[in-house]
Tab-separated table of C-alpha atoms in Angstrom:
chain	number	residue	atom	x	y	z
A	1	MET	CA	-12.731	0.838	22.184
A	2	TRP	CA	-11.164	-0.886	19.218
A	3	GLY	CA	-11.086	-4.056	21.359
A	4	ALA	CA	-14.872	-4.262	21.218
A	5	LEU	CA	-14.741	-3.981	17.430
A	6	LEU	CA	-11.943	-6.502	16.868
A	7	ARG	CA	-14.158	-9.559	16.627
A	8	ARG	CA	-17.042	-7.793	14.875
A	9	GLY	CA	-15.268	-6.131	11.966
A	10	GLY	CA	-17.207	-5.908	8.736
A	11	ARG	CA	-20.103	-4.082	7.169
A	12	GLY	CA	-22.770	-3.135	9.647
A	13	ALA	CA	-26.429	-2.375	9.310
A	14	GLY	CA	-27.570	1.180	9.729
A	15	GLY	CA	-25.689	4.405	9.210
A	16	LEU	CA	-24.138	6.934	11.513
A	17	ARG	CA	-25.611	10.400	11.717
A	18	ARG	CA	-23.645	13.132	10.048
A	19	LEU	CA	-22.154	15.775	12.272
A	20	ALA	CA	-24.489	18.102	14.095
A	21	SER	CA	-23.727	21.465	15.633
A	22	SER	CA	-24.038	20.087	19.160
A	23	GLY	CA	-22.860	17.014	21.011
A	24	PRO	CA	-21.401	15.793	24.294
A	25	PRO	CA	-18.284	17.556	25.615
A	26	TRP	CA	-14.843	15.942	25.253
A	27	SER	CA	-14.473	14.962	28.945
A	28	GLN	CA	-17.834	13.158	28.920
A	29	VAL	CA	-16.994	11.329	25.694
A	30	VAL	CA	-13.664	10.096	27.094
A	31	SER	CA	-15.319	9.013	30.341
A	32	GLU	CA	-17.961	6.998	28.483
A	33	ALA	CA	-15.287	5.398	26.277
A	34	GLU	CA	-13.264	4.388	29.345
A	35	LYS	CA	-16.309	2.552	30.733
A	36	ILE	CA	-16.505	0.478	27.541
A	37	VAL	CA	-12.775	-0.296	27.551
A	38	GLY	CA	-12.960	-1.157	31.241
A	39	TYR	CA	-9.897	0.729	32.476
A	40	PRO	CA	-8.404	4.251	32.403
A	41	THR	CA	-7.109	5.086	28.922
A	42	SER	CA	-3.869	6.611	30.207
A	43	PHE	CA	-0.999	4.349	31.242
A	44	MET	CA	0.141	7.266	33.397
A	45	SER	CA	-2.603	6.518	35.947
A	46	LEU	CA	-0.546	5.563	39.000
A	47	ARG	CA	-3.637	4.310	40.786
A	48	CYS	CA	-4.195	1.867	37.957
A	49	LEU	CA	-0.552	0.794	37.749
A	50	LEU	CA	-0.214	0.211	41.497
A	51	SER	CA	-3.552	-1.559	41.903
A	52	ASP	CA	-3.360	-5.011	43.534
A	53	GLU	CA	-6.257	-6.125	41.353
A	54	LEU	CA	-4.365	-5.166	38.201
A	55	SER	CA	-1.282	-7.041	39.414
A	56	ASN	CA	-3.366	-10.188	40.018
A	57	ILE	CA	-4.864	-9.954	36.530
A	58	ALA	CA	-1.400	-9.557	35.001
A	59	MET	CA	-0.197	-12.634	36.899
A	60	GLN	CA	-3.119	-14.714	35.628
A	61	VAL	CA	-2.561	-13.532	32.050
A	62	ARG	CA	1.098	-14.599	32.238
A	63	LYS	CA	-0.082	-18.143	33.018
A	64	LEU	CA	-1.954	-18.158	29.703
A	65	VAL	CA	1.155	-17.402	27.637
A	66	GLY	CA	1.728	-20.272	25.235
A	67	THR	CA	-1.949	-21.210	25.151
A	68	LYS	CA	-4.571	-20.104	22.629
A	69	HIS	CA	-6.880	-18.536	25.179
A	70	PRO	CA	-8.928	-15.652	23.622
A	71	LEU	CA	-8.096	-13.410	26.601
A	72	LEU	CA	-4.574	-13.068	25.195
A	73	ASP	CA	-5.945	-11.278	22.132
A	74	THR	CA	-7.547	-8.678	24.404
A	75	ALA	CA	-4.301	-8.288	26.358
A	76	ARG	CA	-2.390	-7.661	23.089
A	77	GLN	CA	-4.936	-4.977	22.131
A	78	ARG	CA	-4.373	-3.191	25.373
A	79	SER	CA	-0.614	-3.599	24.970
A	80	LEU	CA	-0.763	-1.913	21.557
A	81	ALA	CA	-2.738	1.001	23.050
A	82	GLU	CA	-0.091	1.472	25.753
A	83	ILE	CA	2.697	1.314	23.150
A	84	THR	CA	0.976	4.025	21.112
A	85	GLU	CA	0.624	6.270	24.150
A	86	LEU	CA	4.244	5.661	25.182
A	87	ILE	CA	5.430	6.772	21.735
A	88	HIS	CA	3.148	9.819	21.798
A	89	THR	CA	4.371	10.809	25.269
A	90	ALA	CA	8.023	10.279	24.307
A	91	PHE	CA	7.701	12.741	21.446
A	92	LEU	CA	5.844	15.239	23.632
A	93	VAL	CA	8.763	15.104	26.084
A	94	HIS	CA	11.238	15.604	23.238
A	95	ARG	CA	9.246	18.589	22.015
A	96	GLY	CA	9.715	20.190	25.429
A	97	ILE	CA	13.392	20.805	24.734
A	98	VAL	CA	14.269	24.481	25.120
A	99	ASN	CA	16.040	26.382	22.342
A	100	ILE	CA	19.100	27.618	24.235
A	101	GLY	CA	19.890	30.167	21.530
A	102	GLU	CA	16.610	32.039	22.168
A	103	LEU	CA	17.002	32.265	25.955
A	104	LYS	CA	17.225	35.594	27.751
A	105	SER	CA	18.872	36.323	31.081
A	106	CYS	CA	15.455	36.648	32.749
A	107	ASP	CA	14.530	33.087	31.737
A	108	GLY	CA	16.778	31.558	34.389
A	109	PRO	CA	20.271	30.077	34.747
A	110	LEU	CA	21.625	28.605	31.524
A	111	LYS	CA	22.999	25.618	33.437
A	112	ASP	CA	19.517	24.627	34.625
A	113	MET	CA	18.105	24.873	31.105
A	114	GLN	CA	20.890	22.692	29.716
A	115	PHE	CA	20.288	20.096	32.428
A	116	GLY	CA	16.558	20.162	31.707
A	117	ASN	CA	17.222	19.548	28.014
A	118	LYS	CA	19.423	16.554	28.804
A	119	MET	CA	16.750	15.087	31.056
A	120	ALA	CA	14.073	15.637	28.379
A	121	VAL	CA	16.168	13.798	25.778
A	122	LEU	CA	16.981	10.899	28.124
A	123	SER	CA	13.397	10.599	29.399
A	124	GLY	CA	11.933	10.621	25.900
A	125	ASP	CA	14.472	8.056	24.707
A	126	PHE	CA	13.690	5.839	27.705
A	127	LEU	CA	9.950	5.858	26.929
A	128	LEU	CA	10.612	5.214	23.256
A	129	ALA	CA	12.945	2.291	24.048
A	130	ASN	CA	10.293	0.720	26.282
A	131	ALA	CA	7.691	1.141	23.558
A	132	CYS	CA	9.940	-0.576	21.012
A	133	THR	CA	10.621	-3.474	23.401
A	134	SER	CA	6.900	-3.996	23.995
A	135	LEU	CA	6.265	-3.718	20.262
A	136	ALA	CA	8.666	-6.584	19.559
A	137	GLN	CA	6.896	-8.720	22.173
A	138	LEU	CA	3.680	-8.572	20.139
A	139	GLN	CA	5.476	-10.885	17.669
A	140	ASN	CA	3.666	-9.562	14.614
A	141	THR	CA	5.889	-8.391	11.768
A	142	LYS	CA	3.269	-6.222	10.076
A	143	VAL	CA	2.362	-4.455	13.324
A	144	VAL	CA	6.038	-3.754	13.985
A	145	GLU	CA	6.358	-2.380	10.447
A	146	LEU	CA	3.286	-0.149	10.832
A	147	ILE	CA	4.266	1.371	14.199
A	148	SER	CA	7.924	1.755	13.156
A	149	SER	CA	6.870	3.669	10.041
A	150	ALA	CA	4.653	5.872	12.243
A	151	ILE	CA	7.683	6.710	14.397
A	152	GLY	CA	9.541	7.621	11.213
A	153	ASP	CA	6.655	9.877	10.172
A	154	LEU	CA	6.747	11.618	13.567
A	155	VAL	CA	10.468	12.264	13.308
A	156	GLN	CA	10.083	13.646	9.791
A	157	GLY	CA	7.186	15.898	10.803
A	158	ILE	CA	8.921	17.316	13.876
A	159	TYR	CA	12.178	17.805	11.946
A	160	TYR	CA	10.294	19.832	9.356
A	161	GLU	CA	8.659	21.960	12.053
A	162	ASN	CA	11.970	22.678	13.761
A	163	SER	CA	13.859	23.412	10.544
A	164	LYS	CA	11.263	26.007	9.537
A	165	SER	CA	11.002	27.668	12.933
A	166	SER	CA	14.770	28.040	13.167
A	167	GLU	CA	15.011	30.107	9.985
A	168	GLU	CA	15.979	33.679	10.717
A	169	ASN	CA	13.304	36.368	10.251
A	170	CYS	CA	10.721	33.701	9.394
A	171	LEU	CA	7.428	35.065	10.672
A	172	THR	CA	5.277	32.510	8.894
A	173	ASP	CA	5.717	29.778	6.310
A	174	ASP	CA	4.439	30.366	2.793
A	175	ILE	CA	2.382	27.151	2.678
A	176	GLY	CA	-1.057	26.234	1.416
A	177	ILE	CA	-3.618	24.068	3.193
A	178	SER	CA	-2.556	20.964	1.219
A	179	THR	CA	1.004	21.295	2.543
A	180	TRP	CA	-0.410	21.941	6.018
A	181	LYS	CA	-2.332	18.667	5.791
A	182	GLU	CA	0.793	16.760	4.787
A	183	GLN	CA	2.727	18.173	7.739
A	184	VAL	CA	-0.092	17.456	10.207
A	185	TYR	CA	-0.430	13.897	8.936
A	186	LEU	CA	3.251	13.258	9.647
A	187	SER	CA	3.427	14.931	13.051
A	188	HIS	CA	-0.058	14.138	14.428
A	189	SER	CA	-2.177	11.706	12.399
A	190	ALA	CA	0.144	8.916	11.273
A	191	LEU	CA	0.620	7.366	14.731
A	192	LEU	CA	-3.096	7.076	15.520
A	193	ALA	CA	-4.052	5.996	11.994
A	194	LYS	CA	-1.452	3.233	11.841
A	195	SER	CA	-2.199	2.137	15.413
A	196	CYS	CA	-5.876	1.685	14.496
A	197	GLN	CA	-4.817	-0.340	11.468
A	198	ALA	CA	-2.427	-2.403	13.615
A	199	ALA	CA	-5.280	-3.218	16.022
A	200	MET	CA	-7.238	-4.752	13.146
A	201	GLU	CA	-4.144	-6.657	12.021
A	202	LEU	CA	-3.711	-8.153	15.504
A	203	ALA	CA	-7.308	-9.353	15.330
A	204	LYS	CA	-6.606	-10.888	11.892
A	205	HIS	CA	-9.142	-8.787	10.014
A	206	SER	CA	-9.034	-8.268	6.252
A	207	ALA	CA	-7.021	-5.583	4.478
A	208	GLU	CA	-10.278	-3.756	3.719
A	209	ILE	CA	-11.253	-3.528	7.399
A	210	GLN	CA	-7.704	-2.488	8.305
A	211	ASP	CA	-7.927	0.355	5.799
A	212	MET	CA	-11.233	1.542	7.302
A	213	ALA	CA	-9.600	1.621	10.735
A	214	PHE	CA	-6.682	3.590	9.268
A	215	GLN	CA	-9.061	6.084	7.652
A	216	TYR	CA	-10.940	6.601	10.913
A	217	GLY	CA	-7.730	7.282	12.862
A	218	LYS	CA	-6.378	9.606	10.196
A	219	HIS	CA	-9.470	11.761	9.753
A	220	MET	CA	-10.397	11.836	13.438
A	221	SER	CA	-6.926	13.097	14.363
A	222	MET	CA	-7.048	15.683	11.566
A	223	SER	CA	-10.349	16.941	12.986
A	224	HIS	CA	-8.801	17.041	16.450
A	225	LYS	CA	-5.865	19.148	15.219
A	226	LEU	CA	-8.175	21.539	13.383
A	227	HIS	CA	-10.340	21.854	16.498
A	228	SER	CA	-7.240	22.649	18.553
A	229	ASP	CA	-6.004	25.238	16.035
A	230	LEU	CA	-9.402	26.953	16.067
A	231	GLN	CA	-9.626	27.470	19.840
A	232	PRO	CA	-7.859	30.891	19.977
A	233	PHE	CA	-10.312	32.211	17.369
A	234	ILE	CA	-13.617	30.844	18.709
A	235	LYS	CA	-13.164	30.979	22.491
A	236	GLU	CA	-13.808	34.105	24.478
A	237	CYS	CA	-10.306	35.116	25.573
A	238	SER	CA	-9.881	36.860	28.913
A	239	SER	CA	-6.290	37.710	28.025
A	240	ASP	CA	-5.448	40.119	25.226
A	241	THR	CA	-2.001	38.560	24.868
A	242	LEU	CA	-3.166	35.031	24.009
A	243	SER	CA	-0.780	33.888	21.275
A	244	PHE	CA	-1.366	31.356	18.521
A	245	SER	CA	0.704	29.681	15.842
A	246	LEU	CA	1.071	31.650	12.627
A	247	ASN	CA	1.108	28.276	10.852
A	248	SER	CA	-2.175	27.007	12.323
A	249	ALA	CA	-5.012	26.003	9.973
A	250	PRO	CA	-7.171	29.168	10.259
A	251	VAL	CA	-4.111	31.346	9.625
A	252	VAL	CA	-2.957	29.269	6.641
A	253	LEU	CA	-6.440	29.424	5.104
A	254	HIS	CA	-6.669	33.154	5.845
A	255	GLN	CA	-3.341	33.658	4.070
A	256	GLU	CA	-4.578	31.688	1.045
A	257	PHE	CA	-7.684	33.874	0.719
A	258	LEU	CA	-5.817	37.116	1.394
A	259	GLY	CA	-2.651	36.581	-0.628
A	260	ARG	CA	0.922	36.440	0.637
A	261	GLU	CA	1.769	40.139	0.286
A	262	ALA	CA	-1.396	41.355	1.998
A	263	TRP	CA	-0.845	38.813	4.800
A	264	ILE	CA	2.714	39.990	5.466
A	265	LYS	CA	1.366	43.562	5.554
A	266	GLN	CA	-1.185	42.538	8.197
A	267	ILE	CA	1.558	40.971	10.294
A	268	ARG	CA	3.708	44.105	10.091
A	269	GLU	CA	0.741	46.253	11.123
A	270	ALA	CA	0.170	44.038	14.161
A	271	GLN	CA	3.770	44.405	15.313
A	272	GLY	CA	4.445	47.119	17.860
A	273	LYS	CA	7.637	48.543	19.272
A	274	GLY	CA	10.475	46.059	19.450
A	275	ASN	CA	8.686	43.823	16.950
A	276	ILE	CA	6.347	42.581	19.709
A	277	MET	CA	3.274	40.986	18.127
A	278	ASP	CA	-0.149	42.297	19.071
A	279	TYR	CA	-1.949	38.955	18.840
A	280	LYS	CA	-5.311	40.467	19.741
A	281	LYS	CA	-5.172	42.815	16.759
A	282	LEU	CA	-3.981	40.062	14.420
A	283	ARG	CA	-6.610	37.643	15.728
A	284	GLU	CA	-9.403	40.120	15.013
A	285	ALA	CA	-8.090	40.630	11.479
A	286	ILE	CA	-8.101	36.880	10.872
A	287	LYS	CA	-11.588	36.461	12.347
A	288	ALA	CA	-12.848	39.137	9.949
A	289	GLY	CA	-11.736	36.989	6.985
A	290	LYS	CA	-12.771	33.568	5.727
A	291	GLY	CA	-10.016	31.491	7.368
A	292	VAL	CA	-11.883	30.604	10.565
A	293	THR	CA	-15.152	29.529	8.927
A	294	SER	CA	-13.211	27.554	6.308
A	295	ALA	CA	-11.236	25.755	9.030
A	296	ILE	CA	-14.502	24.842	10.807
A	297	ASP	CA	-15.876	23.448	7.534
A	298	LEU	CA	-12.675	21.470	6.973
A	299	CYS	CA	-12.829	20.098	10.522
A	300	ARG	CA	-16.367	18.829	9.959
A	301	CYS	CA	-15.394	17.434	6.558
A	302	HIS	CA	-12.688	15.255	8.104
A	303	GLY	CA	-15.131	14.308	10.858
A	304	ASN	CA	-17.664	13.084	8.311
A	305	ARG	CA	-14.978	11.032	6.574
A	306	ALA	CA	-14.102	9.424	9.922
A	307	LEU	CA	-17.792	8.577	10.481
A	308	ALA	CA	-18.009	7.141	6.970
A	309	ALA	CA	-15.159	4.754	7.818
A	310	LEU	CA	-16.969	3.702	11.012
A	311	GLU	CA	-20.056	2.746	9.011
A	312	ARG	CA	-18.171	-0.306	7.749
A	313	PHE	CA	-18.326	-1.736	11.295
A	314	PRO	CA	-21.508	-3.205	12.844
A	315	PRO	CA	-23.451	-1.144	15.404
A	316	SER	CA	-22.105	-1.509	18.948
A	317	GLU	CA	-21.289	0.510	22.054
A	318	ALA	CA	-17.695	0.755	20.885
A	319	ARG	CA	-18.681	2.179	17.486
A	320	ALA	CA	-20.997	4.678	19.180
A	321	ALA	CA	-18.168	5.761	21.491
A	322	LEU	CA	-15.808	6.272	18.552
A	323	ALA	CA	-18.489	8.290	16.766
A	324	ASN	CA	-19.006	10.440	19.882
A	325	ILE	CA	-15.295	11.220	19.921
A	326	VAL	CA	-15.607	12.596	16.381
A	327	CYS	CA	-18.650	14.647	17.359
A	328	ALA	CA	-16.783	16.077	20.363
A	329	VAL	CA	-13.900	17.393	18.240
A	330	THR	CA	-16.193	18.856	15.583
A	331	ARG	CA	-18.472	20.664	18.038
A	332	PHE	CA	-18.331	24.450	17.919
A	333	PRO	CA	-20.365	27.143	19.724
């Protein structure tokens, strides 16, 4: 999608509509965006990777290396998108590592868990190494700097998450929404925001346009995280045992409104025998407060800021697709 905007960056005529309460579903938005890009957005599509047609295109593009053919710019955009997804996938694999210290005998043989952890580390490192190699091949110092700093942000964000969750008897962090935003930026938003900025840098756009791309990526991903955090509180749950993070946005906002002592009391009341959490009871208590509605408002606020950044680009199918993505992640029943 950013490829269609690369050569048209600048101030555009007309404004984007502010967020409405309804819009197309996420799957439809992604499908429409893929049609504009011209290929599946996931590098994990084996059908795409093994396609004879794709191999022929790659062979023809290699013949253009060393020339100034404009098709090479498009190829480098696509390469950057694949690098971003490789990095994202590598960290998802790393996050799948099991905490051996918390395992119980019913979870399975310890030896299998240890082997699985080793494979997760090696697989994630392999993906990350490939991403770094491809990044160097773009031969753009600023892009390398941007994506490298995003990797550093990811590491810092995940390290913070793990250090907090490993603290003994830590039911929930005593953090406010501003701290929550800082943590989410590091662990979720930085990669997309800096990748959007890097796309504009590859197309040799101005620093102003690069910043608008950064702002779109940052605020869109913040909206996406808020939307994800809200799902346990707005969806009709068939299971009474559906768990949720005690450090998710609605919970953090609920804690701010309620006060730390009253929040800890609510948690204790929701714990049954053996300190087993009754998430249904706790979820209903949170829904009765202001945390959920405040998180929805915050989600739409970040969505509007993402749309405001898009307004600096001229109207096009690509801009409309990017706007639809924002609408999809700020749509609530």
